[in-house]
Amino acid sequence: MSKKKIVLAYSGGLDTSITIPWLKENYDADIIAVCVDVGIEEDWDAIEEKALASGASKFFCPHVAEEFVEEYIYPAIQGNLKYQGTYLLGTALARPLIAKYLVKIAHQEGATAICHGCTGKGNDQVRFEMGIAAFDPTMEVVAPWRIWDIKSREDAIDYANAKGVPVTSTKEKIYSEDENLMHISHEGGDIEEPGNEVDYANILAMVNPLENTSDEAEYVTIDFKEGKPVAVNGETLSPVELLTILNEIAGKHGIGVLDWIEDRTIGMKSRGIYETPGCDLLIAAHERLESLTLTKETIKLKQHMGIEWAELVYTGHWYSMANKAIQAFVDFTQKTVTGSVKLKLYKGNILPAGVTSDYALFDADVSGFGADDLYDHHDAEGFINVVTLPTKIQNKKGLI
């Protein structure tokens, strides 16, 4: 009888590094480590070597950065998605894609279970398991943080040391970090307490602290086609190239840092620091272009849908019917969101410096103070009589 096979969502970080020996101790199974590359600069050979040395029987590393940007990040840009009006969903957008490949490799290798290293307090356990269920609802899920005796990251470091597993985390620098091409998040340690001021210079990886930014402003132009960015400063780029360049440009000017208190899916509040430089630029530019090319009613509907969509993505519902329905609506609105946006970057600020489009709904003749064929100044009199009628009636009845 062949041994059971468990696919492990592996990153080489503290949590997943100790998971391999723990699984070997508690399950009679071969552990298949899967590290899905969503746009991280890593020594993949070294990560494979570490996984195998820790007890994994196989290692897979699908490189899916282009798919991540094109199929997950760009739709979020088109929707101007911000959870609670703030967070650009860098972690939440990557999890459903990672789950897709975990299931794909589990089927390929004949595995009957998938293991993740998410804690029982976080959002990612929900996102991973929602994604796994979307592709294989019969797949067993193993979540060590919900069942093992390790209670803290300090305990995890002690376990790693006891098992001889090398990890970069220390009890002095105990931050939990998630990185992909879109962002990097920082949680844990002194960040957890909302009353603490943290030293950004010792935390930030993609974005310069404001004190280290240039004293010279920089202009950047982003071209969009049907709501998707296609060029920077006149140069047509692939999705990965485009986001990589914008990360560098925005990060240089201190743009894209979010230090906030969020409401997690399971009900608790937590503090995190997120760096999302390139996508901060993209959403600012996209919103500017939409203000020129979409009607008032469409923008209002999109803003409402955006709140709901961001909530769905944050809580792991990427593959849900509701998510697909909203995305279909947004896709339709993007048919005229084509044009060029110029931004001025300075000391953490993104300032508009011009927007043009062949689909612009701005008409200089109509919007100007002069006369035009479509609208006469006298037209306002009848309009105002109509809209003020309810107010006049309320006054007449003594209700104001």
Tab-separated table of N, CA, C and O in Angstrom, residues 279-330:
chain	number	residue	atom	x	y	z
A	279	CYS	N	0.975	49.619	-7.273
A	279	CYS	CA	-0.480	49.583	-7.388
A	279	CYS	C	-1.135	50.832	-6.821
A	279	CYS	O	-2.250	51.178	-7.223
A	280	ASP	N	-0.483	51.517	-5.896
A	280	ASP	CA	-0.985	52.827	-5.474
A	280	ASP	C	-1.033	53.771	-6.673
A	280	ASP	O	-2.008	54.506	-6.865
A	281	LEU	N	0.016	53.749	-7.483
A	281	LEU	CA	0.039	54.584	-8.691
A	281	LEU	C	-1.041	54.157	-9.668
A	281	LEU	O	-1.739	54.990	-10.257
A	282	LEU	N	-1.180	52.849	-9.872
A	282	LEU	CA	-2.134	52.348	-10.855
A	282	LEU	C	-3.572	52.714	-10.501
A	282	LEU	O	-4.346	53.143	-11.362
A	283	ILE	N	-3.937	52.554	-9.236
A	283	ILE	CA	-5.311	52.882	-8.851
A	283	ILE	C	-5.544	54.388	-8.920
A	283	ILE	O	-6.596	54.845	-9.380
A	284	ALA	N	-4.558	55.180	-8.498
A	284	ALA	CA	-4.709	56.643	-8.596
A	284	ALA	C	-4.900	57.065	-10.047
A	284	ALA	O	-5.763	57.900	-10.365
A	285	ALA	N	-4.117	56.490	-10.949
A	285	ALA	CA	-4.226	56.829	-12.372
A	285	ALA	C	-5.538	56.319	-12.952
A	285	ALA	O	-6.211	57.021	-13.722
A	286	HIS	N	-5.919	55.101	-12.580
A	286	HIS	CA	-7.142	54.507	-13.115
A	286	HIS	C	-8.374	55.284	-12.680
A	286	HIS	O	-9.285	55.548	-13.480
A	287	GLU	N	-8.423	55.669	-11.419
A	287	GLU	CA	-9.547	56.464	-10.921
A	287	GLU	C	-9.623	57.811	-11.653
A	287	GLU	O	-10.717	58.301	-11.969
A	288	ARG	N	-8.477	58.400	-11.925
A	288	ARG	CA	-8.446	59.676	-12.638
A	288	ARG	C	-8.997	59.514	-14.059
A	288	ARG	O	-9.779	60.355	-14.535
A	289	LEU	N	-8.606	58.447	-14.718
A	289	LEU	CA	-9.074	58.217	-16.078
A	289	LEU	C	-10.578	57.925	-16.098
A	289	LEU	O	-11.303	58.398	-16.983
A	290	GLU	N	-11.056	57.169	-15.121
A	290	GLU	CA	-12.490	56.893	-15.053
A	290	GLU	C	-13.302	58.160	-14.817
A	290	GLU	O	-14.425	58.292	-15.319
A	291	SER	N	-12.745	59.099	-14.056
A	291	SER	CA	-13.475	60.345	-13.806
A	291	SER	C	-13.731	61.113	-15.098
A	291	SER	O	-14.660	61.922	-15.179
A	292	LEU	N	-12.934	60.860	-16.113
A	292	LEU	CA	-13.067	61.525	-17.406
A	292	LEU	C	-13.915	60.729	-18.388
A	292	LEU	O	-14.549	61.310	-19.278
A	293	THR	N	-13.968	59.422	-18.239
A	293	THR	CA	-14.556	58.567	-19.280
A	293	THR	C	-15.834	57.841	-18.878
A	293	THR	O	-16.481	57.226	-19.735
A	294	LEU	N	-16.217	57.852	-17.606
A	294	LEU	CA	-17.435	57.190	-17.166
A	294	LEU	C	-18.482	58.214	-16.727
A	294	LEU	O	-18.139	59.296	-16.240
A	295	THR	N	-19.751	57.854	-16.866
A	295	THR	CA	-20.820	58.748	-16.430
A	295	THR	C	-20.916	58.756	-14.902
A	295	THR	O	-20.432	57.838	-14.219
A	296	LYS	N	-21.583	59.777	-14.391
A	296	LYS	CA	-21.770	59.911	-12.946
A	296	LYS	C	-22.436	58.671	-12.353
A	296	LYS	O	-22.005	58.148	-11.314
A	297	GLU	N	-23.473	58.168	-13.019
A	297	GLU	CA	-24.216	57.021	-12.502
A	297	GLU	C	-23.348	55.764	-12.507
A	297	GLU	O	-23.420	54.929	-11.600
A	298	THR	N	-22.517	55.608	-13.543
A	298	THR	CA	-21.638	54.441	-13.625
A	298	THR	C	-20.597	54.477	-12.519
A	298	THR	O	-20.311	53.456	-11.879
A	299	ILE	N	-20.019	55.658	-12.281
A	299	ILE	CA	-19.021	55.798	-11.211
A	299	ILE	C	-19.657	55.470	-9.865
A	299	ILE	O	-19.061	54.760	-9.031
A	300	LYS	N	-20.871	55.956	-9.637
A	300	LYS	CA	-21.552	55.686	-8.368
A	300	LYS	C	-21.787	54.193	-8.177
A	300	LYS	O	-21.531	53.639	-7.099
A	301	LEU	N	-22.252	53.522	-9.230
A	301	LEU	CA	-22.464	52.078	-9.149
A	301	LEU	C	-21.157	51.339	-8.905
A	301	LEU	O	-21.090	50.399	-8.103
A	302	LYS	N	-20.109	51.760	-9.608
A	302	LYS	CA	-18.799	51.107	-9.439
A	302	LYS	C	-18.282	51.272	-8.022
A	302	LYS	O	-17.696	50.345	-7.453
A	303	GLN	N	-18.464	52.447	-7.454
A	303	GLN	CA	-18.000	52.670	-6.090
A	303	GLN	C	-18.728	51.750	-5.118
A	303	GLN	O	-18.116	51.184	-4.206
A	304	HIS	N	-20.032	51.592	-5.309
A	304	HIS	CA	-20.801	50.695	-4.441
A	304	HIS	C	-20.359	49.251	-4.647
A	304	HIS	O	-20.124	48.516	-3.683
A	305	MET	N	-20.253	48.842	-5.907
A	305	MET	CA	-19.811	47.484	-6.209
A	305	MET	C	-18.409	47.232	-5.675
A	305	MET	O	-18.080	46.129	-5.223
A	306	GLY	N	-17.553	48.254	-5.734
A	306	GLY	CA	-16.180	48.112	-5.267
A	306	GLY	C	-16.092	47.764	-3.799
A	306	GLY	O	-15.240	46.968	-3.376
A	307	ILE	N	-16.982	48.339	-3.001
A	307	ILE	CA	-17.013	48.032	-1.570
A	307	ILE	C	-17.344	46.559	-1.365
A	307	ILE	O	-16.690	45.845	-0.578
A	308	GLU	N	-18.366	46.092	-2.079
A	308	GLU	CA	-18.781	44.696	-1.950
A	308	GLU	C	-17.713	43.748	-2.497
A	308	GLU	O	-17.433	42.696	-1.913
A	309	TRP	N	-17.133	44.121	-3.640
A	309	TRP	CA	-16.134	43.260	-4.273
A	309	TRP	C	-14.895	43.127	-3.395
A	309	TRP	O	-14.351	42.035	-3.202
A	310	ALA	N	-14.422	44.249	-2.843
A	310	ALA	CA	-13.244	44.206	-1.976
A	310	ALA	C	-13.495	43.310	-0.765
A	310	ALA	O	-12.612	42.560	-0.336
A	311	GLU	N	-14.708	43.378	-0.222
A	311	GLU	CA	-15.056	42.517	0.918
A	311	GLU	C	-15.018	41.044	0.512
A	311	GLU	O	-14.518	40.189	1.247
A	312	LEU	N	-15.542	40.737	-0.672
A	312	LEU	CA	-15.525	39.360	-1.157
A	312	LEU	C	-14.096	38.846	-1.318
A	312	LEU	O	-13.769	37.731	-0.920
A	313	VAL	N	-13.233	39.662	-1.910
A	313	VAL	CA	-11.841	39.249	-2.119
A	313	VAL	C	-11.130	39.070	-0.782
A	313	VAL	O	-10.414	38.088	-0.565
A	314	TYR	N	-11.329	40.015	0.123
A	314	TYR	CA	-10.668	39.952	1.435
A	314	TYR	C	-11.047	38.682	2.180
A	314	TYR	O	-10.207	38.066	2.845
A	315	THR	N	-12.315	38.275	2.065
A	315	THR	CA	-12.797	37.119	2.830
A	315	THR	C	-12.684	35.805	2.066
A	315	THR	O	-13.230	34.786	2.500
A	316	GLY	N	-11.996	35.822	0.924
A	316	GLY	CA	-11.662	34.566	0.253
A	316	GLY	C	-12.635	34.096	-0.802
A	316	GLY	O	-12.542	32.958	-1.264
A	317	HIS	N	-13.571	34.958	-1.237
A	317	HIS	CA	-14.625	34.528	-2.159
A	317	HIS	C	-14.274	34.820	-3.621
A	317	HIS	O	-15.165	35.101	-4.422
A	318	TRP	N	-13.011	34.719	-3.999
A	318	TRP	CA	-12.614	35.060	-5.366
A	318	TRP	C	-13.355	34.216	-6.405
A	318	TRP	O	-13.749	34.709	-7.464
A	319	TYR	N	-13.554	32.929	-6.132
A	319	TYR	CA	-14.163	32.036	-7.111
A	319	TYR	C	-15.682	31.941	-6.962
A	319	TYR	O	-16.318	31.078	-7.573
A	320	SER	N	-16.285	32.818	-6.176
A	320	SER	CA	-17.723	32.751	-5.930
A	320	SER	C	-18.527	33.316	-7.096
A	320	SER	O	-18.025	34.071	-7.933
A	321	MET	N	-19.809	32.975	-7.139
A	321	MET	CA	-20.713	33.507	-8.152
A	321	MET	C	-20.812	35.022	-8.039
A	321	MET	O	-20.822	35.737	-9.050
A	322	ALA	N	-20.896	35.528	-6.813
A	322	ALA	CA	-21.011	36.972	-6.617
A	322	ALA	C	-19.793	37.707	-7.162
A	322	ALA	O	-19.910	38.759	-7.811
A	323	ASN	N	-18.617	37.155	-6.903
A	323	ASN	CA	-17.387	37.779	-7.385
A	323	ASN	C	-17.368	37.825	-8.913
A	323	ASN	O	-17.029	38.846	-9.523
A	324	LYS	N	-17.765	36.725	-9.539
A	324	LYS	CA	-17.760	36.663	-10.998
A	324	LYS	C	-18.792	37.629	-11.590
A	324	LYS	O	-18.558	38.245	-12.645
A	325	ALA	N	-19.938	37.773	-10.924
A	325	ALA	CA	-20.971	38.672	-11.414
A	325	ALA	C	-20.510	40.129	-11.357
A	325	ALA	O	-20.710	40.901	-12.306
A	326	ILE	N	-19.881	40.506	-10.252
A	326	ILE	CA	-19.381	41.879	-10.138
A	326	ILE	C	-18.281	42.128	-11.155
A	326	ILE	O	-18.219	43.203	-11.787
A	327	GLN	N	-17.402	41.151	-11.343
A	327	GLN	CA	-16.321	41.321	-12.311
A	327	GLN	C	-16.883	41.498	-13.723
A	327	GLN	O	-16.342	42.278	-14.516
A	328	ALA	N	-17.957	40.808	-14.039
A	328	ALA	CA	-18.578	40.962	-15.352
A	328	ALA	C	-19.117	42.375	-15.524
A	328	ALA	O	-18.983	42.983	-16.600
A	329	PHE	N	-19.719	42.914	-14.473
A	329	PHE	CA	-20.199	44.298	-14.513
A	329	PHE	C	-19.044	45.270	-14.739
A	329	PHE	O	-19.115	46.165	-15.594
A	330	VAL	N	-17.972	45.081	-13.979
A	330	VAL	CA	-16.821	45.976	-14.102
A	330	VAL	C	-16.196	45.866	-15.490
A	330	VAL	O	-15.823	46.876	-16.100
